[in-house]
C-alpha positions as a Python dict, from the first residue, in 0.01 Angstrom:
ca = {
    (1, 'X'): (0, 0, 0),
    (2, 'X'): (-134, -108, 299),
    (3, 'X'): (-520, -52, 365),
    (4, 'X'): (-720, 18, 663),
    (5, 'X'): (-1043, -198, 606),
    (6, 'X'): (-990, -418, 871),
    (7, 'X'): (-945, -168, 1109),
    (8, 'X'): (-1213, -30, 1359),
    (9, 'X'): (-1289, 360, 1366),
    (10, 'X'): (-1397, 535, 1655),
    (11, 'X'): (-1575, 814, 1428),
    (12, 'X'): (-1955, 775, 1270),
    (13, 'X'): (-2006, 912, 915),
    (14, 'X'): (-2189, 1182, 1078),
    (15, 'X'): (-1997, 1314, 1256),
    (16, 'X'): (-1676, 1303, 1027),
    (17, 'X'): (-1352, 1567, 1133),
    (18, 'X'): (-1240, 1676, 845),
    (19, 'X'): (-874, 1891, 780),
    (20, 'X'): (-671, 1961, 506),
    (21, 'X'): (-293, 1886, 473),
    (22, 'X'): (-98, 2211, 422),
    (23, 'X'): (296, 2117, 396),
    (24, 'X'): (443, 1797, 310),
    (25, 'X'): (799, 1675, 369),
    (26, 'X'): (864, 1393, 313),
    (27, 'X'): (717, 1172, 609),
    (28, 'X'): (629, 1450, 792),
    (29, 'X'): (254, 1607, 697),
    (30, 'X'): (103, 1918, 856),
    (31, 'X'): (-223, 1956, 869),
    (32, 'X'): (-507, 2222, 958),
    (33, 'X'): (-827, 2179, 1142),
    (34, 'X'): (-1114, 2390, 1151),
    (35, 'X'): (-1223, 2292, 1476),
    (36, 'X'): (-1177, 1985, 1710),
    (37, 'X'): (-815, 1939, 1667),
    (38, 'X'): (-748, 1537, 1673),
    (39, 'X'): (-571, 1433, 2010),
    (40, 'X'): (-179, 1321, 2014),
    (41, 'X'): (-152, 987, 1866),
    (42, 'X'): (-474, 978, 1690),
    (43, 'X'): (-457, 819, 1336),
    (44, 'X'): (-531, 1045, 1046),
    (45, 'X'): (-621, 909, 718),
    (46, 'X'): (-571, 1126, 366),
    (47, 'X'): (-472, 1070, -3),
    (48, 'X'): (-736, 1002, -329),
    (49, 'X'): (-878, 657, -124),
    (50, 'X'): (-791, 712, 193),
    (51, 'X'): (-516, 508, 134),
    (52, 'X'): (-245, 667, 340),
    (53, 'X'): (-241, 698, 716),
    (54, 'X'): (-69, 950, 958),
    (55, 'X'): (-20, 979, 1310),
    (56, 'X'): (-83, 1284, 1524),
    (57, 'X'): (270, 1357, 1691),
    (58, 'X'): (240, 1751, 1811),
    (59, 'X'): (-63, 2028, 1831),
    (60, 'X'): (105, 2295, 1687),
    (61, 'X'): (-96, 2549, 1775),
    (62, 'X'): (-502, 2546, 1805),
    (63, 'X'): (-546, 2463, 1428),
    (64, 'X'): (-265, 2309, 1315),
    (65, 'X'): (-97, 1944, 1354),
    (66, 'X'): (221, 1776, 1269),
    (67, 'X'): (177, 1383, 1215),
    (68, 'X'): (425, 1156, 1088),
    (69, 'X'): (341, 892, 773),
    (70, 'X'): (272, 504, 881),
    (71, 'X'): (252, 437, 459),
    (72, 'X'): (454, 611, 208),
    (73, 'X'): (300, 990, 110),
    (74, 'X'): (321, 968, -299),
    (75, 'X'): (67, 1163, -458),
    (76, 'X'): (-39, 1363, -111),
    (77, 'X'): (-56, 1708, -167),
    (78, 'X'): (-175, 1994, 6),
    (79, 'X'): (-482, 2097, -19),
    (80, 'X'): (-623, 1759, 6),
    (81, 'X'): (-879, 1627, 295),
    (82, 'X'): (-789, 1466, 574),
    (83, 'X'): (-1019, 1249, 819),
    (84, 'X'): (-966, 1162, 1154),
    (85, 'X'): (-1030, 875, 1240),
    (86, 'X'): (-1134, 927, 1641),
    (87, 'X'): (-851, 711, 1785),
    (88, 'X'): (-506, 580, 1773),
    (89, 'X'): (-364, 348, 1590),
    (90, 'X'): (-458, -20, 1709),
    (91, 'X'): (-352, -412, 1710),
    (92, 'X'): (-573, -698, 1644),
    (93, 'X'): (-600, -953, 1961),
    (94, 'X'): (-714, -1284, 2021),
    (95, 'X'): (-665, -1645, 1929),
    (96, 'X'): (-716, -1548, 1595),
    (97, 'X'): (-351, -1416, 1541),
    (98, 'X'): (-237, -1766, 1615),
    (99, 'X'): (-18, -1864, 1322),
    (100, 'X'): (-68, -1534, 1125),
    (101, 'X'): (182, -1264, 1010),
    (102, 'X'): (97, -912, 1037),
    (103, 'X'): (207, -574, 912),
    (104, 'X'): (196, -243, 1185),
    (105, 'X'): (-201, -198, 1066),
    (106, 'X'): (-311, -546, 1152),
    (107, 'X'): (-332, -640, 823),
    (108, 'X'): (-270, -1022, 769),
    (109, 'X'): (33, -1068, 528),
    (110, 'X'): (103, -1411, 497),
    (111, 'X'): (-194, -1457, 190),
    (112, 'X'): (-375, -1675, 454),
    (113, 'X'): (-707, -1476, 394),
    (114, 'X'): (-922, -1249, 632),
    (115, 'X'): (-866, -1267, 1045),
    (116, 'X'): (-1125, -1384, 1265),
    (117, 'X'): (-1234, -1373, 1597),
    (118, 'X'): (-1036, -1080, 1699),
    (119, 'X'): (-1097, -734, 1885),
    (120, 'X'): (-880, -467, 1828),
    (121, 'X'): (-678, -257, 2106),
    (122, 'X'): (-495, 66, 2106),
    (123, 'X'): (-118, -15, 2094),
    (124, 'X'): (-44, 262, 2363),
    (125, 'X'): (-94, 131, 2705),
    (126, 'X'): (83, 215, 3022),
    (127, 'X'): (324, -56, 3175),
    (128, 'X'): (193, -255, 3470),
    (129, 'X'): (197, -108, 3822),
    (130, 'X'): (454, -172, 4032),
    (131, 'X'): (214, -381, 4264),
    (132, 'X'): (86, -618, 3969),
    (133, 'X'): (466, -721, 3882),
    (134, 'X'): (637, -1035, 4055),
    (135, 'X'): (1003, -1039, 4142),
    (136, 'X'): (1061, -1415, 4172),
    (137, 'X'): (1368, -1551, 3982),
    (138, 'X'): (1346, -1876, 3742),
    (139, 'X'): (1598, -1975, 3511),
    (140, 'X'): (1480, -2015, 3134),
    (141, 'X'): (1674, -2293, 2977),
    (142, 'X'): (1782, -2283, 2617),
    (143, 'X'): (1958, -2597, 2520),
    (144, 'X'): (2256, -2400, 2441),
    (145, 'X'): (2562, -2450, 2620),
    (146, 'X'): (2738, -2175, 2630),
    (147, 'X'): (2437, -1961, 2703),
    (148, 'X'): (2270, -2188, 2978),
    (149, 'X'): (2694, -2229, 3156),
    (150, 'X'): (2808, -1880, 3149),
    (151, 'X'): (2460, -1617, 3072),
    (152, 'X'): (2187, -1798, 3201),
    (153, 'X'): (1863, -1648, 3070),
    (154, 'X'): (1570, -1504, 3298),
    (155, 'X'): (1233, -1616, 3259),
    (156, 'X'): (1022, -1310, 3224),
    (157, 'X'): (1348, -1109, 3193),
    (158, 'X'): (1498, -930, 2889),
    (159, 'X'): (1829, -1057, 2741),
    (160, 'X'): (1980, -897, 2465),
    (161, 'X'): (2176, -1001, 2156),
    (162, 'X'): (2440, -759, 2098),
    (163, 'X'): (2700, -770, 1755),
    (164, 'X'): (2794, -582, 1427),
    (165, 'X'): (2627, -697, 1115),
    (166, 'X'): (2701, -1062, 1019),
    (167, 'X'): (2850, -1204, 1342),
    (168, 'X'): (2520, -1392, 1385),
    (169, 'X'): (2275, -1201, 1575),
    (170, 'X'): (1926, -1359, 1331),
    (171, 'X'): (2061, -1730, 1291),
    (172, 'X'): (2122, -1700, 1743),
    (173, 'X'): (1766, -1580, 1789),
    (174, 'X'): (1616, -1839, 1516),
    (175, 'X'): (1773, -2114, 1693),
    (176, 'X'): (1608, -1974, 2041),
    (177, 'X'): (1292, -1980, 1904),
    (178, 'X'): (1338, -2320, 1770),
    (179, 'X'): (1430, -2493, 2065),
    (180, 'X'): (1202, -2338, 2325),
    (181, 'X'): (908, -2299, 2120),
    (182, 'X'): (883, -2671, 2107),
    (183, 'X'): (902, -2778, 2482),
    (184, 'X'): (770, -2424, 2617),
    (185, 'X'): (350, -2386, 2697),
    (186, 'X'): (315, -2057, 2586),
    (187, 'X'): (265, -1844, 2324),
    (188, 'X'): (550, -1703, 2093),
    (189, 'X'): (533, -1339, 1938),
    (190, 'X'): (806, -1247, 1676),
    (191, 'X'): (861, -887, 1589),
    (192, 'X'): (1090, -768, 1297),
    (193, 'X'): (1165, -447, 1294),
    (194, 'X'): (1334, -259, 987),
    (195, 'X'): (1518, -619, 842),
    (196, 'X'): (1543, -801, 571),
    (197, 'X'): (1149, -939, 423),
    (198, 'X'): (1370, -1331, 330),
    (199, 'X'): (1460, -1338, 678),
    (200, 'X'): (1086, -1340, 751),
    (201, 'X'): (988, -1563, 510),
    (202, 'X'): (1267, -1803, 595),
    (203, 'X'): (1160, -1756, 1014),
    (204, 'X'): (732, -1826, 852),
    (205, 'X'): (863, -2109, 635),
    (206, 'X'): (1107, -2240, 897),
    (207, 'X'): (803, -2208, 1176),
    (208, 'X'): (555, -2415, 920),
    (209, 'X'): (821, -2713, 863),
    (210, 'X'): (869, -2741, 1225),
    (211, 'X'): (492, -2762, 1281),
    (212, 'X'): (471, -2451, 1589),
    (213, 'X'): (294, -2218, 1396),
    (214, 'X'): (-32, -2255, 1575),
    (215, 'X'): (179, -2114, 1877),
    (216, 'X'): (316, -1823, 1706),
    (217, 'X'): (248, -1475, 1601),
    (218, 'X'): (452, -1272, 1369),
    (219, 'X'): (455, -883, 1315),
    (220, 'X'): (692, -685, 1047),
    (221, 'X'): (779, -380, 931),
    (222, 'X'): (1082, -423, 712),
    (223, 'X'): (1347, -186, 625),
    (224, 'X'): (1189, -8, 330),
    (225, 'X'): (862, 80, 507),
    (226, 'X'): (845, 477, 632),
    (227, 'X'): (1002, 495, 969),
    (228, 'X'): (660, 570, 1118),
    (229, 'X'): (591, 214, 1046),
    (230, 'X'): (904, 81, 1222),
    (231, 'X'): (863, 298, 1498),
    (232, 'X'): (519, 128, 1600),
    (233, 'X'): (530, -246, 1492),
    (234, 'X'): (745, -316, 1857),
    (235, 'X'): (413, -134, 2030),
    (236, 'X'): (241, -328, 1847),
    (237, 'X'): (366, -642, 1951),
    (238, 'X'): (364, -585, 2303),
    (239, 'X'): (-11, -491, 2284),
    (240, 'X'): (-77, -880, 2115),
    (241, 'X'): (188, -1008, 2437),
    (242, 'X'): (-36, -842, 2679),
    (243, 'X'): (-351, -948, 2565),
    (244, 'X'): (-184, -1360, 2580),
    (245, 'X'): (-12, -1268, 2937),
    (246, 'X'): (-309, -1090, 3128),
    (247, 'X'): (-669, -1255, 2945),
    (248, 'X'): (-530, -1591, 2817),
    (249, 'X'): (-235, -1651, 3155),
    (250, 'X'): (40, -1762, 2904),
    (251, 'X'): (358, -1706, 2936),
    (252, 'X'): (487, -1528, 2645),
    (253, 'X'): (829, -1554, 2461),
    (254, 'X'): (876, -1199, 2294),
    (255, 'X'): (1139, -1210, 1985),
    (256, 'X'): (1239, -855, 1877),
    (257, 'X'): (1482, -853, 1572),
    (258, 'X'): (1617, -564, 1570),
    (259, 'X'): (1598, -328, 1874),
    (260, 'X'): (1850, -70, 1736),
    (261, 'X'): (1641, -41, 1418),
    (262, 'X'): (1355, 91, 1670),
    (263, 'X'): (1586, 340, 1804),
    (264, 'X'): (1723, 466, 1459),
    (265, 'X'): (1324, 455, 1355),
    (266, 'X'): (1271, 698, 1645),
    (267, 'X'): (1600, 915, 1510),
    (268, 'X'): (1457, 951, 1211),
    (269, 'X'): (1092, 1047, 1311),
    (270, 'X'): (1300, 1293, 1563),
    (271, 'X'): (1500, 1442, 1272),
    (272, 'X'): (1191, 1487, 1040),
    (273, 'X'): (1012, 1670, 1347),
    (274, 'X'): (1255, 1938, 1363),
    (275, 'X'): (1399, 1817, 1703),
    (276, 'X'): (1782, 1907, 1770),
    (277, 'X'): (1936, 1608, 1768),
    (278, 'X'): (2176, 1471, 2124),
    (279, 'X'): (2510, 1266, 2083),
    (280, 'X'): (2571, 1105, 1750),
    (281, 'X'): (2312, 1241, 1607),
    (282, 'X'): (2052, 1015, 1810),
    (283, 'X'): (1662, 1191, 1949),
    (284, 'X'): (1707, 1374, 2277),
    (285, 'X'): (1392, 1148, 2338),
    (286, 'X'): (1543, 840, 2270),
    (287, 'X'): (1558, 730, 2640),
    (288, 'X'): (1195, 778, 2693),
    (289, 'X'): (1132, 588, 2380),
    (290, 'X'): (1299, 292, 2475),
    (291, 'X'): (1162, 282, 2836),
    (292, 'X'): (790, 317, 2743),
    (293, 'X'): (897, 24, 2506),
    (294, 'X'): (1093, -217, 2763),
    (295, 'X'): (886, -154, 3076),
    (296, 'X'): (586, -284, 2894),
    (297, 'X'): (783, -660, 2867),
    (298, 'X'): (796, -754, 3282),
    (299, 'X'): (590, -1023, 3478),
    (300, 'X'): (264, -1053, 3655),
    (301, 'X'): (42, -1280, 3862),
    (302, 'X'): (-134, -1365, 3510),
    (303, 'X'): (143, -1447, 3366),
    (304, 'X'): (539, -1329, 3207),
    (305, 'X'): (676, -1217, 2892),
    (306, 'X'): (984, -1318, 2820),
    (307, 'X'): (1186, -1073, 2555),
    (308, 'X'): (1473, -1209, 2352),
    (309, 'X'): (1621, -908, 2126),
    (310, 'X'): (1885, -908, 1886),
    (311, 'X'): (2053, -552, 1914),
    (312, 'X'): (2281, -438, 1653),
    (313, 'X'): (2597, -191, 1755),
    (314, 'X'): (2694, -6, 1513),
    (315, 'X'): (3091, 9, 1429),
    (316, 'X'): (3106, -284, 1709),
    (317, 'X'): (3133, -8, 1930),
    (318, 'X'): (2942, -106, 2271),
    (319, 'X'): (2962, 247, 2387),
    (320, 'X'): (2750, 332, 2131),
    (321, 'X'): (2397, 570, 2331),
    (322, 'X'): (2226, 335, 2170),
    (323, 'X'): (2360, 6, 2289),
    (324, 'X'): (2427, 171, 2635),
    (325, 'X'): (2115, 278, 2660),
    (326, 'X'): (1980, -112, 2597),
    (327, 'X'): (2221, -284, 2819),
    (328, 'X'): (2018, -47, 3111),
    (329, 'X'): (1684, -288, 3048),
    (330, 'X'): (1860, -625, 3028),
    (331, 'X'): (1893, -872, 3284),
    (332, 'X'): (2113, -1089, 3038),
    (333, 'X'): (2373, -932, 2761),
    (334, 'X'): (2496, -1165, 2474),
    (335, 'X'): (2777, -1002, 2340),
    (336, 'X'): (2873, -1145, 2009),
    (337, 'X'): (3251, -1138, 1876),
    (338, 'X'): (3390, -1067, 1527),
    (339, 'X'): (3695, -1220, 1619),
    (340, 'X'): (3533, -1561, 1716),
    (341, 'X'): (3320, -1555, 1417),
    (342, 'X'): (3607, -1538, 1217),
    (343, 'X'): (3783, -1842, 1413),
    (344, 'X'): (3455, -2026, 1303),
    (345, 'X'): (3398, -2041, 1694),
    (346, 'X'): (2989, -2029, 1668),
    (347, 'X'): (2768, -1896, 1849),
    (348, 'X'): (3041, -1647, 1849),
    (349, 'X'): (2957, -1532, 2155),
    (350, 'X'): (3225, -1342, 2385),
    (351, 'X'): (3271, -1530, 2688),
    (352, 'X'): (3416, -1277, 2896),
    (353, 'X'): (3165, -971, 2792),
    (354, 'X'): (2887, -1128, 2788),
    (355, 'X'): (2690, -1185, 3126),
    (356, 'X'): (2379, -1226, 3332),
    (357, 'X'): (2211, -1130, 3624),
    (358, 'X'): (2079, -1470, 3738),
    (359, 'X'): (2462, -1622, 3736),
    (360, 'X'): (2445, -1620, 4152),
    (361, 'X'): (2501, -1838, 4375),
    (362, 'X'): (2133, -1817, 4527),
    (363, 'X'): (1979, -1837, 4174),
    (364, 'X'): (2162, -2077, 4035),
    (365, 'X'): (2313, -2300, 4289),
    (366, 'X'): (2624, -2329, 4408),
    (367, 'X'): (2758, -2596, 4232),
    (368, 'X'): (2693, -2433, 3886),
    (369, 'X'): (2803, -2066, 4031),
    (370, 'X'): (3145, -2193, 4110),
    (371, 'X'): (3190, -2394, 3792),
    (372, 'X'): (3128, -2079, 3613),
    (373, 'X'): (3333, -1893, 3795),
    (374, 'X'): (3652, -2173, 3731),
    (375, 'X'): (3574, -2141, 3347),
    (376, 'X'): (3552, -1744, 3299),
    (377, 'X'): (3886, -1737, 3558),
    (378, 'X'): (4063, -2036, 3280),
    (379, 'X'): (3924, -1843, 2978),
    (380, 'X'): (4076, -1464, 3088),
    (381, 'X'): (4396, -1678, 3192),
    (382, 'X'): (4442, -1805, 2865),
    (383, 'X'): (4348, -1413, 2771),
    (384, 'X'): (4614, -1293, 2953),
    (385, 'X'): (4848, -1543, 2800),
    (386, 'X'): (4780, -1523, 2434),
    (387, 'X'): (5058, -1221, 2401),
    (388, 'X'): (5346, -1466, 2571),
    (389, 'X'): (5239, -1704, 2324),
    (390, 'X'): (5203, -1456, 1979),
    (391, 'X'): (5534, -1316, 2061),
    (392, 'X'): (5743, -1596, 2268),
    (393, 'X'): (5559, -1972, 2164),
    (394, 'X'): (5333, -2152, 2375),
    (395, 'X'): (5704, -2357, 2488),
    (396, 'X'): (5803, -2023, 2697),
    (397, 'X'): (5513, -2079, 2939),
    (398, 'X'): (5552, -2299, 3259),
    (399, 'X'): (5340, -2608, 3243),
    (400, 'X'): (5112, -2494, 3457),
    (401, 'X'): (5039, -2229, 3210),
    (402, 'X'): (5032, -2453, 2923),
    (403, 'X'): (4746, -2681, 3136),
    (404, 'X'): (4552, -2346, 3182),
    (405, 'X'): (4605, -2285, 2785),
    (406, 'X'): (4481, -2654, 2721),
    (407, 'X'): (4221, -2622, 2914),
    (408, 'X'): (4055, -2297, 2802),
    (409, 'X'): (4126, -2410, 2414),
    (410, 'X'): (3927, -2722, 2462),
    (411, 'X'): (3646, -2513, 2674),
    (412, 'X'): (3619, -2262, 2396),
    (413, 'X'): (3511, -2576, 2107),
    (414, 'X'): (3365, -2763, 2372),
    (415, 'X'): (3118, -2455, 2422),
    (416, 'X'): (3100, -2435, 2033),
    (417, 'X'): (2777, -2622, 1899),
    (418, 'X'): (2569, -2715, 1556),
    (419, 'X'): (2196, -2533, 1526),
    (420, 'X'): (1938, -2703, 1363),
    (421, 'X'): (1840, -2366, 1196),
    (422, 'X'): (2160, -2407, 1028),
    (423, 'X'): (2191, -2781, 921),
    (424, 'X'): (2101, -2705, 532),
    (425, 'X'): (2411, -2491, 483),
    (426, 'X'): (2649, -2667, 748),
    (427, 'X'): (2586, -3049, 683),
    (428, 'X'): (2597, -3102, 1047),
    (429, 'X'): (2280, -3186, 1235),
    (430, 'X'): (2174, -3000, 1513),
    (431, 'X'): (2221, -3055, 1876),
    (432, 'X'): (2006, -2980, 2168),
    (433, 'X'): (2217, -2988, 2495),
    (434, 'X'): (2037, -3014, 2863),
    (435, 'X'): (2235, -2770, 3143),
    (436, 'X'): (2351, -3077, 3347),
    (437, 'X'): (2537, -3240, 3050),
    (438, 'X'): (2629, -2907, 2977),
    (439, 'X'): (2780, -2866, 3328),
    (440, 'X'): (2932, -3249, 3348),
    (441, 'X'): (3100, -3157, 3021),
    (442, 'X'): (3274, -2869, 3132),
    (443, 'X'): (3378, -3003, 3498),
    (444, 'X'): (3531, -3283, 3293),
    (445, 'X'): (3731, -3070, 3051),
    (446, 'X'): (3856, -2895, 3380),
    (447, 'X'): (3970, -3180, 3542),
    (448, 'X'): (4177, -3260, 3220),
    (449, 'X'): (3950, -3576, 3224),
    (450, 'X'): (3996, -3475, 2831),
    (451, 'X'): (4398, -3386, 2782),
    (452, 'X'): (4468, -3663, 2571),
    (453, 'X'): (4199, -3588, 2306),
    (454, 'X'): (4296, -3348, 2023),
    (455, 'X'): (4079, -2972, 2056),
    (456, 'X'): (3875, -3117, 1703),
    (457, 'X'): (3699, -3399, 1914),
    (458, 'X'): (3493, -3135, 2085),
    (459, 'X'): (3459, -2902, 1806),
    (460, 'X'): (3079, -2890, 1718),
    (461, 'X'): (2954, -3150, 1960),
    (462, 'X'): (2669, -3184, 2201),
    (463, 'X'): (2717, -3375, 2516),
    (464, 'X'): (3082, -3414, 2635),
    (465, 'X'): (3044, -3816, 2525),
    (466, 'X'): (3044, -3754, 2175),
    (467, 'X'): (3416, -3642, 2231),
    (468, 'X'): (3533, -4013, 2265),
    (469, 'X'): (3407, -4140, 1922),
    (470, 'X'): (3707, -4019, 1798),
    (471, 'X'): (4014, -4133, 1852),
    (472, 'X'): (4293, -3983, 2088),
    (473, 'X'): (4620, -3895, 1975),
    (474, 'X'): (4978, -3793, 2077),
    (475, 'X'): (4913, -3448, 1953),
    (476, 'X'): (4699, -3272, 2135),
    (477, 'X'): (4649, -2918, 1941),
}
């Protein structure tokens, strides 16, 4: 069970509130107050050690309030005392977080010992004011092709992940982080929310080989903590990203994996409270929720955080409130495909769903504008096509067709590519790909520079060159 040592408290022994819990269900823990009801958000701590902490959601009336449980609530039972501790729940900051992993308290998990030179802030702060934040438009290059071609990323801007389970949302992100984290200045903060604890100790172990630790901070609260827990660990990330933007003038990357586990946190603490749930059974708040989240992550003059979430949609159903209510932040959507998952087409990203709000002509030139344009027009060609083909045979189409056809097949594998966060399991080593051979690869492919080649010679490749260590032959397919 997670304790509370480390943390500051705004109360002297003197002057101690004390309460007493009177109903507990489940997470949810009412409690009375002779006098000086706590404030909203103000942490509450009860149980035989003060072992077990609870957060003030709603006064409900001038003695009584309802918190919700940040630990689990075994052996709580009414009657028992309850102190407040004088002030809300807060994040440790500094350069002393470097290279540490932390749980929603603060608390160091990785075994690495106590955490120094720190000072601890609440993790509720207001977003910046509109006058603080900077508009200007950068691109943030990833090394992957089909992201930097078709969804070019925003630096300082939010781009989301979106899939069902297993269609590669985690091993997408991990690469991200591997890639930038090595050439980017900056500080990286990764925030699990409500997954697995061996993807975090694969993503600490992972981080340690590859020597970027001391760049990196890491915060979770997995899936079997109380949804209190899960509900705060994104707040308090974004309290350690401001602290690195605004008094140390990094730029921040900002890894959340998963956003939708956030919102389903937020159902559940919605549910427990008694609120009437809205469409498919999601909070009535959940809007709110997410904006006080997302406007936090935007740039200033000191510096930008740049947000990279995975978001899972449940049912693959991208009308889903939830992942409707996400797309509304992003400036770049990911949209990952079962089907092309199961063609062993990875990143299995959808070419044709996904996009991003940088891919214009004044942001990204014209050159690369048009060339995007010319692939997403040969990809939904080939779309369009693929009935003709199921039903009729690829010989029914008029050559012209059957160019278009070549052409997208060979863009689709060429756009394929080998992560370095998956080398162990695949064999194949891992490619890092700059934009312009990225872009030269492509225009090539277009100009059927590559018709003679068979679609397997740029199948898990990097640069378009690799394609002609293999031999050509008659049969192109």
């Amino acid at each position: 069970m997670p304790s509370l040592e480390s943390a500051p408290t705004a109360t002297t022994p003197e002057h101690k509130n004390i309460g007493a819990v009177t109903a507990v269900r489940g997470s949810v823990v009412d409690v009375f107050f002779e006098k000086d009801l706590p404030k909203i958000y103000n942490i509450l701590r009860t149980g035989q050690k003060n072992e077990i902490s609870i957060e003030v959601m709603t006064q409900s009336d001038d003695r009584h309030v309802r918190c919700i449980a940040l630990t689990g609530t075994q052996g709580l039972a009414r009657g028992m005392a309850v102190e407040d501790s004088g002030g809300p729940l807060k994040a440790p900051v500094g350069q002393g977080t470097l290279s540490r992993m932390f749980d929603v308290f603060g608390n160091a998990i990785d075994q690495g010992g106590p955490v120094k030179d720190v000072t601890w802030r609440s993790v509720h702060n207001a977003p910046p004011a509109l006058v603080e934040r900077t508009t200007k438009s950068q691109i943030f290059e990833t090394g992957i092709k089909v992201i930097d071609v078709l969804v070019p990323l925003e630096r300082g801007g939010k781009a989301g992940l979106f899939g069902g389970a297993g269609v590669g949302k985690t091993v997408l992100l991990t690469e991200m982080i591997h890639n930038m984290i090595g050439h980017e200045q900056g500080v990286s903060i990764f925030c699990g929310i409500g997954e697995r604890c061996r993807e975090g100790e694969e993503l600490y172990e992972q981080m340690k080989e590859a020597k970027v630790l001391n760049r990196m901070v890491m915060l979770f609260a997995q899936m079997n903590e109380p949804p209190g827990s899960r509900f705060r660990i994104g707040h308090a990330a974004l309290t350690m990203a401001e602290y690195f933007r605004d008094d140390e003038h990094h730029d921040v990357l900002l890894l959340v994996d998963n956003i939708f586990r956030f919102i389903q946190a937020g159902m559940e603490v919605s549910g427990l409270m008694g609120q009437m749930p809205s469409r498919l059974g999601y909070q009535p708040t959940m809007s709110t929720e997410l904006s006080a989240l997302e406007e936090r992550i935007a740039n200033t003059a000191a510096g930008a955080i740049t947000s990279i979430q995975a978001v899972y949609v449940p049912a693959d159903d991208l009308t889903d409130p939830a992942a409707v209510h996400t797309f509304s932040h992003l400036s770049a959507s990911l949209v990952l495909s079962r089907k092309r998952a199961s063609e062993g087409l990875f990143p299995a990203i959808d070419l044709l769903q996904s996009g991003s709000k940088m891919a214009t002509r004044v942001i990204i030139g014209q050159q690369h504008y048009e060339l995007a344009q010319s692939i997403r027009g040969t990809l939904a060609k080939y779309e369009e096509l693929k009935d003709i083909i199921a039903m009729l045979g690829i010989e029914q189409l008029s050559p012209e067709d059957r160019k278009t056809v070549a052409r997208a097949r060979r863009l689709e594998r060429f756009l394929t590519q080998p992560f370095f966060t998956t080398e162990q399991f695949t064999g194949i080593k891992g490619k890092l790909v700059s934009l312009k051979d990225s872009l030269d690869g492509c225009q090539r492919i277009l100009n059927d520079e590559f018709a003679d080649y068979p679609e397997s010679a740029l199948f898990m490749i990097g640069s378009i060159d690799e394609a002609k260590k293999e031999p050509k032959h008659a049969n192109k397919n």
